[in-house]
XYZ file of C-alpha atoms in Angstrom:
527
model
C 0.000 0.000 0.000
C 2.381 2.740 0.784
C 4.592 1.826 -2.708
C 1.313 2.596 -4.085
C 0.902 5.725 -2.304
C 4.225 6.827 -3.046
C 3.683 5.985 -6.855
C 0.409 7.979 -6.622
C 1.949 10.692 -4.823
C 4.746 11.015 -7.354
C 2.304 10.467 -10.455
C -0.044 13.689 -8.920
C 3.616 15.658 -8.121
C 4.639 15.083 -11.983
C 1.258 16.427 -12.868
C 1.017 19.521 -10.695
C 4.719 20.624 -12.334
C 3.240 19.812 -15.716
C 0.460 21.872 -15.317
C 2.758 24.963 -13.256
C 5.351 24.987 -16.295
C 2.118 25.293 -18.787
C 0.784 27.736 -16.865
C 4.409 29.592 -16.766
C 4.604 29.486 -20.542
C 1.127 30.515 -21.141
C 1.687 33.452 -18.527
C 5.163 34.585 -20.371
C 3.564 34.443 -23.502
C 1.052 36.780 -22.140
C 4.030 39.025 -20.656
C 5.819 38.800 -24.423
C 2.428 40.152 -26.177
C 3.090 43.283 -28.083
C 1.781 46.540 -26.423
C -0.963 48.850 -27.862
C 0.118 52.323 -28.345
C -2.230 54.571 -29.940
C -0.909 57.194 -31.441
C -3.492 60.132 -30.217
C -2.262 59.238 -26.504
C 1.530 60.709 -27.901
C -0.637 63.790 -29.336
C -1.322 62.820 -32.924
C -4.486 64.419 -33.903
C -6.296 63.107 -36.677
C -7.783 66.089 -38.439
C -5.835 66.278 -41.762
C -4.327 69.557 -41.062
C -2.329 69.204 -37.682
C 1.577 67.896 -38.886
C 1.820 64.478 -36.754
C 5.202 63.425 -37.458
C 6.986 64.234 -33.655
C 4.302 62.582 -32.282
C 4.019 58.663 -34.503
C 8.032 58.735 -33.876
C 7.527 59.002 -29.881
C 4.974 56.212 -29.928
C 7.311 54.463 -32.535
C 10.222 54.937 -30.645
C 7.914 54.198 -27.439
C 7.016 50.481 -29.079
C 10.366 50.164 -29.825
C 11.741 50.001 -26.073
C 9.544 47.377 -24.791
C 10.625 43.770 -24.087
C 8.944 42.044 -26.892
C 8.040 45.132 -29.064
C 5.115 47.058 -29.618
C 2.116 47.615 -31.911
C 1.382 51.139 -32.939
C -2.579 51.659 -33.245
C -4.016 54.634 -35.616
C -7.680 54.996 -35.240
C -10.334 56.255 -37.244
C -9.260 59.764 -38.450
C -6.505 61.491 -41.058
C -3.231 61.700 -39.256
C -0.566 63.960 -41.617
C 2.928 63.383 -41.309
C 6.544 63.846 -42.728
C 8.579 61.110 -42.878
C 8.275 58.383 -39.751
C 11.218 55.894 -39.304
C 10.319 52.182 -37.993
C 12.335 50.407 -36.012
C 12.848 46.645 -34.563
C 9.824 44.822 -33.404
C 7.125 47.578 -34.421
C 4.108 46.653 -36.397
C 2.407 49.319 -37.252
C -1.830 49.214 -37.247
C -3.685 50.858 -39.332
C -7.551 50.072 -38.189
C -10.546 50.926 -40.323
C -11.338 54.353 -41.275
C -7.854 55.247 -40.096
C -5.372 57.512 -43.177
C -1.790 58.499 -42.852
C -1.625 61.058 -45.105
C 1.850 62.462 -46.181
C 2.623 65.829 -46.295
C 2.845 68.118 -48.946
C 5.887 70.136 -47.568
C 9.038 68.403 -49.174
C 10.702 69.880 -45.579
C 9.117 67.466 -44.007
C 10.680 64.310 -45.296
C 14.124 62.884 -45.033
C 16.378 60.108 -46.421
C 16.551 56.421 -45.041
C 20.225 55.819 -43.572
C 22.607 54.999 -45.721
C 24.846 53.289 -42.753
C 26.366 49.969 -44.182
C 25.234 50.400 -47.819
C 27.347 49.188 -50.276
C 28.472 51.377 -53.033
C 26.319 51.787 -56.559
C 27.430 53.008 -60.029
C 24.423 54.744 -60.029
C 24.490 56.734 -56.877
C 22.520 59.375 -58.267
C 19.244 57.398 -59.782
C 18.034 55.984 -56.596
C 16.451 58.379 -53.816
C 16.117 57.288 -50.828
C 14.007 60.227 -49.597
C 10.391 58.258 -48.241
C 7.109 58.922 -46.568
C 7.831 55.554 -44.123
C 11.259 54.488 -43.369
C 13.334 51.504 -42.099
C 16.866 50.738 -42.274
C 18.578 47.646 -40.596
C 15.160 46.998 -38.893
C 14.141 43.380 -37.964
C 10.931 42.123 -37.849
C 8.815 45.238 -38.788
C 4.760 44.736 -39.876
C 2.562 47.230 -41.488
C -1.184 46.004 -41.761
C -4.773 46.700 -41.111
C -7.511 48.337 -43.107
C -6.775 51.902 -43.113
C -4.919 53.641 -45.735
C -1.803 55.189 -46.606
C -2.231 58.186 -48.951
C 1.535 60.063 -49.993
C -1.008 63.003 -51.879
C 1.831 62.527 -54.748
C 0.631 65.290 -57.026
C 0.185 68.526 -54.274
C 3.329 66.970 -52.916
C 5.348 66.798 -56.528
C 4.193 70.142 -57.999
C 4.871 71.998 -54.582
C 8.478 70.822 -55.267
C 8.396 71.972 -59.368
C 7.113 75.347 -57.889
C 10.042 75.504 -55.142
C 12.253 75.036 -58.088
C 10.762 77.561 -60.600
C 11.018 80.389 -57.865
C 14.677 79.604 -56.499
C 13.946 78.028 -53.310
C 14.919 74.879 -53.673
C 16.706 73.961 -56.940
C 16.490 71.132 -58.383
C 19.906 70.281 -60.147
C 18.611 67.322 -62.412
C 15.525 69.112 -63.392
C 13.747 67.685 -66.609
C 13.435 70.193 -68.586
C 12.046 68.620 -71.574
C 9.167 66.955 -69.416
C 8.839 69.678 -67.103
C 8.938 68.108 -63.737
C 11.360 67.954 -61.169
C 14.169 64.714 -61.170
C 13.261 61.650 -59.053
C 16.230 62.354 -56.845
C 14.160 64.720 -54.966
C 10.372 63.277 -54.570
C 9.937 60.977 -52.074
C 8.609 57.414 -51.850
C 5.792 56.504 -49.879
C 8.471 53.565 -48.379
C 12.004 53.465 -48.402
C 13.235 50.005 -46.640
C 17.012 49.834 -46.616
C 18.729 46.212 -45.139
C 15.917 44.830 -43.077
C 14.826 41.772 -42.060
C 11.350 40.384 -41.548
C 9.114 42.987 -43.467
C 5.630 42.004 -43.945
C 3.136 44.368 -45.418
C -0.422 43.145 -45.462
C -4.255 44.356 -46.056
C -3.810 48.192 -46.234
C -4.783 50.754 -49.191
C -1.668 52.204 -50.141
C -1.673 55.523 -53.009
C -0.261 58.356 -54.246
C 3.524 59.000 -54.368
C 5.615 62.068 -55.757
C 7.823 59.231 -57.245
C 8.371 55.459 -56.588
C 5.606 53.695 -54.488
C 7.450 50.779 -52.610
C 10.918 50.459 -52.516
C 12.740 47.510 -50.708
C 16.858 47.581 -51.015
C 19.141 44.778 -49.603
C 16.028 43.379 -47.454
C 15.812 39.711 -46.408
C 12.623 37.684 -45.553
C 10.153 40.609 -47.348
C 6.238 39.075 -47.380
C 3.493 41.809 -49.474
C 0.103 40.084 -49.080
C -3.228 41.383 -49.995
C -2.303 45.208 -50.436
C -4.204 47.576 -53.204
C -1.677 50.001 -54.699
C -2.413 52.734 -56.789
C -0.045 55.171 -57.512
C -0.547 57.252 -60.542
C -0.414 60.811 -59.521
C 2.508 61.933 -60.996
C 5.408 60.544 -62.833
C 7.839 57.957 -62.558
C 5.149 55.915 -60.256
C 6.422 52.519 -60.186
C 4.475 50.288 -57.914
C 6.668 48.585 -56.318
C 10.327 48.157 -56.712
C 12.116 45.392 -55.508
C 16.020 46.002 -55.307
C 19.146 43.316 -54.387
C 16.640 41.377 -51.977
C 16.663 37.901 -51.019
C 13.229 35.464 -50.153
C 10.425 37.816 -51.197
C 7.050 36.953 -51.638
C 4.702 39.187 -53.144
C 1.242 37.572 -53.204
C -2.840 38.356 -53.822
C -1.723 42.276 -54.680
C -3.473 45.158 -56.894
C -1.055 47.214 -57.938
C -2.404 50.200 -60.770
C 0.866 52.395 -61.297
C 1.648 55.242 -64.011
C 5.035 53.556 -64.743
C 6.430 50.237 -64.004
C 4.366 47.812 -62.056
C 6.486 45.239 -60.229
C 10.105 46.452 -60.916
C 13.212 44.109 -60.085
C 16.391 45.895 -59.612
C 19.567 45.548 -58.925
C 21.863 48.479 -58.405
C 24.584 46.276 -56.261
C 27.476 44.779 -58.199
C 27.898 41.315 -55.867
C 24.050 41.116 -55.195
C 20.851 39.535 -56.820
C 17.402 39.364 -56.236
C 17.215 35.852 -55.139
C 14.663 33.194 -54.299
C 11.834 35.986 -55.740
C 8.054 34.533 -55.817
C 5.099 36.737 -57.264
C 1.908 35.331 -57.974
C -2.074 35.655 -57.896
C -1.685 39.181 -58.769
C -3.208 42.214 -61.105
C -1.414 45.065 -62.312
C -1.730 47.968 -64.724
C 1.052 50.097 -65.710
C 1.651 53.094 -68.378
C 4.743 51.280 -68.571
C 5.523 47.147 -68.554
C 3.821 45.201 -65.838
C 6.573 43.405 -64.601
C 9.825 43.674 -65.097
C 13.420 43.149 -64.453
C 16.058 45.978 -65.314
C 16.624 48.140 -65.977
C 19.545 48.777 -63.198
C 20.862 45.471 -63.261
C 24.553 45.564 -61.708
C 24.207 42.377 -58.929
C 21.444 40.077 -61.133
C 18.474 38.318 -60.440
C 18.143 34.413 -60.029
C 15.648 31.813 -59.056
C 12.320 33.683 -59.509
C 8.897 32.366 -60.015
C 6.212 34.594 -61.296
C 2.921 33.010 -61.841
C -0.969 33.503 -61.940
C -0.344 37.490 -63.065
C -3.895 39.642 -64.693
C -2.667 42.251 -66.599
C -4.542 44.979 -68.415
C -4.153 48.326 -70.349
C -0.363 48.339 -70.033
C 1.693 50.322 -72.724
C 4.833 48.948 -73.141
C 5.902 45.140 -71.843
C 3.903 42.211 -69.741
C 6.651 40.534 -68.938
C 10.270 42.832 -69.428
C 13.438 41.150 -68.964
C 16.576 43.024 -68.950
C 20.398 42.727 -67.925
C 22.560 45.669 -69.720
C 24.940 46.626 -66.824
C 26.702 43.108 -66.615
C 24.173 41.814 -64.185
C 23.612 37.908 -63.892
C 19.619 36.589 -65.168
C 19.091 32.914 -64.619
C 16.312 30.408 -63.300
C 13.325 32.069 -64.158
C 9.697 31.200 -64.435
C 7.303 32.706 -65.527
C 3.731 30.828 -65.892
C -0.004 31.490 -66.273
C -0.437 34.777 -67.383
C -3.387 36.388 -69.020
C -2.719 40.333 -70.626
C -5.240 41.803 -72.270
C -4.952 45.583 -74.312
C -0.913 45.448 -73.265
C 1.606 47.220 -75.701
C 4.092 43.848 -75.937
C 4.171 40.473 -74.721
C 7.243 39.669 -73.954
C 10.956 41.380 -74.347
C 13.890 39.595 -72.923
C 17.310 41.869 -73.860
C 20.887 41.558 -72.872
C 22.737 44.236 -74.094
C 26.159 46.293 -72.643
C 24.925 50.054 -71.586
C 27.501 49.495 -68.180
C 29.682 47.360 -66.640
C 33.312 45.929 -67.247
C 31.831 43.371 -69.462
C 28.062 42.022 -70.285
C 25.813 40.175 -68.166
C 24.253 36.933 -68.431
C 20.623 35.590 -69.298
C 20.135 32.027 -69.473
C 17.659 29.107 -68.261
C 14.373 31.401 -68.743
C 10.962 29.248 -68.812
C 7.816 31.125 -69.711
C 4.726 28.979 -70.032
C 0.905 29.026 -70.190
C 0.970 33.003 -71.606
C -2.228 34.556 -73.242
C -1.653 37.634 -74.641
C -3.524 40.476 -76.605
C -1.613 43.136 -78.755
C -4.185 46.612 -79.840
C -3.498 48.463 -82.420
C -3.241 52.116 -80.581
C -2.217 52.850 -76.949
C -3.364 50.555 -74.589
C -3.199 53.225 -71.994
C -4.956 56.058 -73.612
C -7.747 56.852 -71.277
C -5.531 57.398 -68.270
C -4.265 60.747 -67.528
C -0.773 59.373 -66.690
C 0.476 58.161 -69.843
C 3.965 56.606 -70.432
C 5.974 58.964 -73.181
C 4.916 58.312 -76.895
C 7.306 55.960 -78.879
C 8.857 58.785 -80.603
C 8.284 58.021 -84.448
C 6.553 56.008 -86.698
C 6.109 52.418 -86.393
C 3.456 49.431 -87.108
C 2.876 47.374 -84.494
C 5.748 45.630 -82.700
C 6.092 42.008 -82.081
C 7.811 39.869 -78.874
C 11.419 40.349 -78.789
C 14.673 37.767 -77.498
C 18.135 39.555 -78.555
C 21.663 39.673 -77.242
C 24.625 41.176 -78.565
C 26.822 39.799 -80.924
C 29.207 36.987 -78.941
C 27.279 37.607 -76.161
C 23.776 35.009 -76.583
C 20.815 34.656 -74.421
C 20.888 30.999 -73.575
C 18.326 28.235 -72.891
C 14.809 29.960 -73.719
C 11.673 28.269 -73.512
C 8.612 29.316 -74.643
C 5.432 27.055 -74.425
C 1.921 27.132 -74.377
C 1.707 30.542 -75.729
C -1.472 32.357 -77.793
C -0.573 35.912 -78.754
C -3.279 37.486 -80.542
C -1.775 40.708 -83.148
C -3.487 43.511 -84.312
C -2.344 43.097 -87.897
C -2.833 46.324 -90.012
C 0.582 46.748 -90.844
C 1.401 49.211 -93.762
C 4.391 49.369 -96.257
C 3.868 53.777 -96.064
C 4.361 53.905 -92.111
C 7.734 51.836 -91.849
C 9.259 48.875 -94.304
C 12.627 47.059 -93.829
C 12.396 44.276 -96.375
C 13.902 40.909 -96.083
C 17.249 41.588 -97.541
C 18.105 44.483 -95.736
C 17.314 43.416 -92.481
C 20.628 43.944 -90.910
C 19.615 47.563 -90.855
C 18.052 46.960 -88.073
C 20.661 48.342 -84.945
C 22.358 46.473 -82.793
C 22.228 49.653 -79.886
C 24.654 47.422 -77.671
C 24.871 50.905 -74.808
C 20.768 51.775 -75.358
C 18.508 51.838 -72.519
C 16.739 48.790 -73.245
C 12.614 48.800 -73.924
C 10.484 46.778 -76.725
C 10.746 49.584 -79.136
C 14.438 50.486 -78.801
C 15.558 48.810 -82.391
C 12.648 50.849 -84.194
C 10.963 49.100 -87.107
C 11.412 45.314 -87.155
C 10.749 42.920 -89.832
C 8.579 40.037 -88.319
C 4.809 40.908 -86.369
C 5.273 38.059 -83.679
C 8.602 37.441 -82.240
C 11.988 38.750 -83.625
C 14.754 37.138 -82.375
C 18.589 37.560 -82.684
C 21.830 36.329 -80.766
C 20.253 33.776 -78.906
C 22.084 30.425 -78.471
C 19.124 27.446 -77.343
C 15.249 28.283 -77.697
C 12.547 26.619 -77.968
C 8.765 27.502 -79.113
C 6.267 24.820 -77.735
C 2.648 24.653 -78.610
C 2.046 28.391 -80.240
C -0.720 29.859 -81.209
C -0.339 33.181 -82.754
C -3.148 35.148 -84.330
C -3.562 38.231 -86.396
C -6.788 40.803 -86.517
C -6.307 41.707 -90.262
C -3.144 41.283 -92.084
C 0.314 41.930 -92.037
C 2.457 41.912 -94.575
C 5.777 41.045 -92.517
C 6.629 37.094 -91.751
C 5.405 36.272 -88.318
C 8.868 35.169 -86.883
C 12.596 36.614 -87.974
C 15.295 34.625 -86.787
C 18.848 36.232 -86.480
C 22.221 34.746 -85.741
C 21.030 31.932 -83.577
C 22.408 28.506 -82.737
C 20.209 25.507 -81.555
C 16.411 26.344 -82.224
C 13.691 24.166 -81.653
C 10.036 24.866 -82.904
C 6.943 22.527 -82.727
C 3.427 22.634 -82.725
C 3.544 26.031 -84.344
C -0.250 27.285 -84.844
C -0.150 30.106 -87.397
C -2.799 32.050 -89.679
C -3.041 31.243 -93.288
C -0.804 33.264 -95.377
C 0.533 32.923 -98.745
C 4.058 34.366 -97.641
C 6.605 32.331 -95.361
C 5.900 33.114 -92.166
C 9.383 31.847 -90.409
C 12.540 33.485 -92.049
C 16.311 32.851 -90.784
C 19.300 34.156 -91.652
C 22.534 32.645 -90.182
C 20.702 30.085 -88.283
C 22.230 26.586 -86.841
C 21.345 23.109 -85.651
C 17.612 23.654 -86.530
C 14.881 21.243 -85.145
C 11.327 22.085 -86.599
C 8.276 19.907 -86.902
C 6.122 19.907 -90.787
C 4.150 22.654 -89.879
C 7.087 24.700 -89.305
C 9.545 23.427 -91.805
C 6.652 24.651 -94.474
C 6.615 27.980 -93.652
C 10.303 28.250 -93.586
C 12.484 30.603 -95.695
C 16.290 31.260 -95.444
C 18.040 34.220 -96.579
């Protein structure tokens, strides 16, 4: 009996610990939840007038103290503010009905820290001047259902009128366009070397320049965010620069210039492990795109389930021309519809000691549809015209000579082509098409080789492709062959779907080690 006691007594002391250590962890969990503090108790007032920014830094700063970090809380109201720096373990709230606006007084923002940044060829290009800031932050969240509005436009056009009368010059001033450089209009964020972003829920608008702009950031989540930002120009959405495991996901992004922009202005760095999907986006510019600063490179990104719509220049733009690295890329199940170009994948030599790389590039399951005029004309934000005359351009792979873009493939792809083509608005025939320029140094965009001979893809220095189940279609006619091949080595075409034409539709000059199925090999023709 007492061995049973004692076995009973030990059984019910094991328990009791048990249940003291789970009630320990359950009470230091408690202890390690993050702290409310609302932003009206550090004297934010949220009339739209009163200048907030003192008081969001105490109660950031206040958040920032505390033992497990702290959640700043914006109610319902319109809280103005310069630029607000977050720091380690800070989310920041944003409940319903609740709008940071930014100011409209360019004296009232400021530059992220430039502390540890490595050094860029293009020191100049980049501002770093932002609305929200956070530089070597750590585990930082932005979320909620309020709204962050930069008011862009008041905001950019206070600065052209600061330059016009003196009071702030503007060195870089565009004087052709008329509106002050981007070196001076801040971003509505500027993240610089953090760790642990994620951005989720809110209504995000209106920049003076760039909308989001990540540099040198690890572990970066964007989930469920609307951004428009089309008040003024140079309004990317989002820009995503030398930044490793991103995930941008379930996103609305509307922008006046470059949707989702990969960059890379780090020689040494890449965008790396990059996944976008189940997004829509709509840009006076391409929709998403990689380039153009592209020093470091970009490798192992995924882009998939993408809407886009009434884009002017490129849905999918991919770009090395400052010896930057481009390899392991997919990019799958994509629907554009009124969008300037499909696709345009250049390597060319504008900087650098010697050109980059593209290589091992998969784009699948891509519906496209080219209009004849802008896709983008009923927006007041329009990306420049293409400045001369030009039929309608088709999807473009070219390198530089000795320097190919390797291992292409391109399957499952229906391209639908305006047509309408005319012999009086531009013509280089067949036998002269090495007229068309090389433009090695060019800033690289679909229409940077002017006229081209083909209406669906021209392609040139490019060493491995293949074109998998294709279906291209025209709206009326065009008198050009649908593909022009250029200086390539190992090409592989099948399952070709084209109109019917009377002309050879697939031309190549200087082409080797060519694999083509019937359909193909009858609408061949070799200069």
């Amino acid at each position: 009996m007492r061995n049973k006691l004692k076995i009973i007594t030990f059984i019910i002391n094991i328990l009791v610990a048990s249940f003291s250590l789970a009630a320990k962890d359950v009470a230091k969990e408690n202890d390690e939840e993050k702290k409310i503090f609302n932003v009206v108790t550090y004297g934010a007032v949220g009339d739209g007038k009163t200048l907030n920014t003192l008081a969001i830094q105490k109660a950031i700063d206040a958040a920032s103290i505390t033992k497990s970090g702290g959640r700043v809380f914006f109610p319902k109201g319109q809280f103005l503010t310069g630029s607000i720096e977050l720091k380690s373990n800070v989310d920041l709230y944003l409940s319903e009905g609740s709008i940071v606006l930014g100011s409209t007084d360019p004296k009232d923002y400021q530059s992220v820290s430039s502390e540890g940044r490595p050094d860029s060829p293009k020191k100049d290009d980049n501002t770093h001047l932002g609305l929200i800031l956070a530089h070597n932050a750590t585990n930082i969240t932005l979320y909620g259902k309020g709204t962050i509005d930069g008011q862009g436009r008041a905001l950019a056009l206070t600065i052209d009128s600061l330059h016009h009368a003196q009071v702030q010059v503007d060195p870089n001033y565009n004087v052709l366009s008329m509106r002050p450089s981007e070196t001076v209009r801040p971003k509505l964020f500027s993240f610089s070397q953090c760790k642990k972003v994620k951005i989720e829920g809110i209504d995000i608008k209106s920049s003076a320049g760039w909308g989001l702009s990540f540099e040198l950031c690890n572990d970066l989540t964007i989930n469920r965010i609307n951004l428009t930002n089309r008040a003024f120009w140079n309004n990317d959405g989002m820009d995503i620069t030398d930044c490793t495991n991103v995930r941008i996901t379930n996103c609305d992004v509307n922008s006046a210039d470059d949707g989702l922009c990969l960059k890379s202005y780090y020689p040494g760095y890449f965008n790396d492990n990059i996944y976008i999907a189940n997004c829509t986006i709509r840009s006076s510019a391409s929709a998403i795109k990689f380039g153009t600063a592209s020093y470091g490179g970009f490798k192992n990104v995924t882009i998939e389930h993408i809407k886009i719509f009434d884009t002017f220049r490129s849905a999918i733009a991919i770009e090395s021309v400052d010896g930057g690295i481009i390899e392991n890329i997919k990019v799958q199940n994509i629907k554009a519809k009124n969008t300037g170009n499909g696709i345009f994948i250049r390597l060319g030599h504008r900087a650098g000691e010697k050109p980059g790389r593209i290589k091992n590039v998969l784009i699948k399951d891509i519906k496209v549809q080219i209009p004849f005029g802008r896709p983008d004309i009923n927006y007041d934000m329009r990306g420049p015209e293409v400045p001369y005359s030009h039929n309608p351009f088709p999807a473009s792979i070219v390198g530089i000579p000795g320097h190919y873009i390797e291992n292409v493939i391109i399957e499952n792809l229906e391209i639908t082509y305006p047509g309408r083509s005319s012999k009086g608005i531009a013509y280089i025939p067949l036998n002269r098409i090495e007229q068309v320029p090389e433009k090695i140094k060019n800033y690289p965009e679909f229409d940077m080789f002017g006229e081209l001979p083909a209406w669906a893809f021209y392609v040139r220095h490019v060493k491995g492709i293949e074109f998998r189940d294709i279906k291209i279609k025209l709206d009326h006619e065009d008198f050009r062959p649908a593909f022009v091949f250029d200086d390539l080595l190992d090409l592989k075409m099948e399952h070709i779907n084209l109109p019917k034409s009377s002309k050879k539709e697939i031309v190549f000059k200087n082409v080797k080690n060519v694999k083509l199925d019937d359909n193909a090999v009858s609408h061949r023709e070799e200069l």
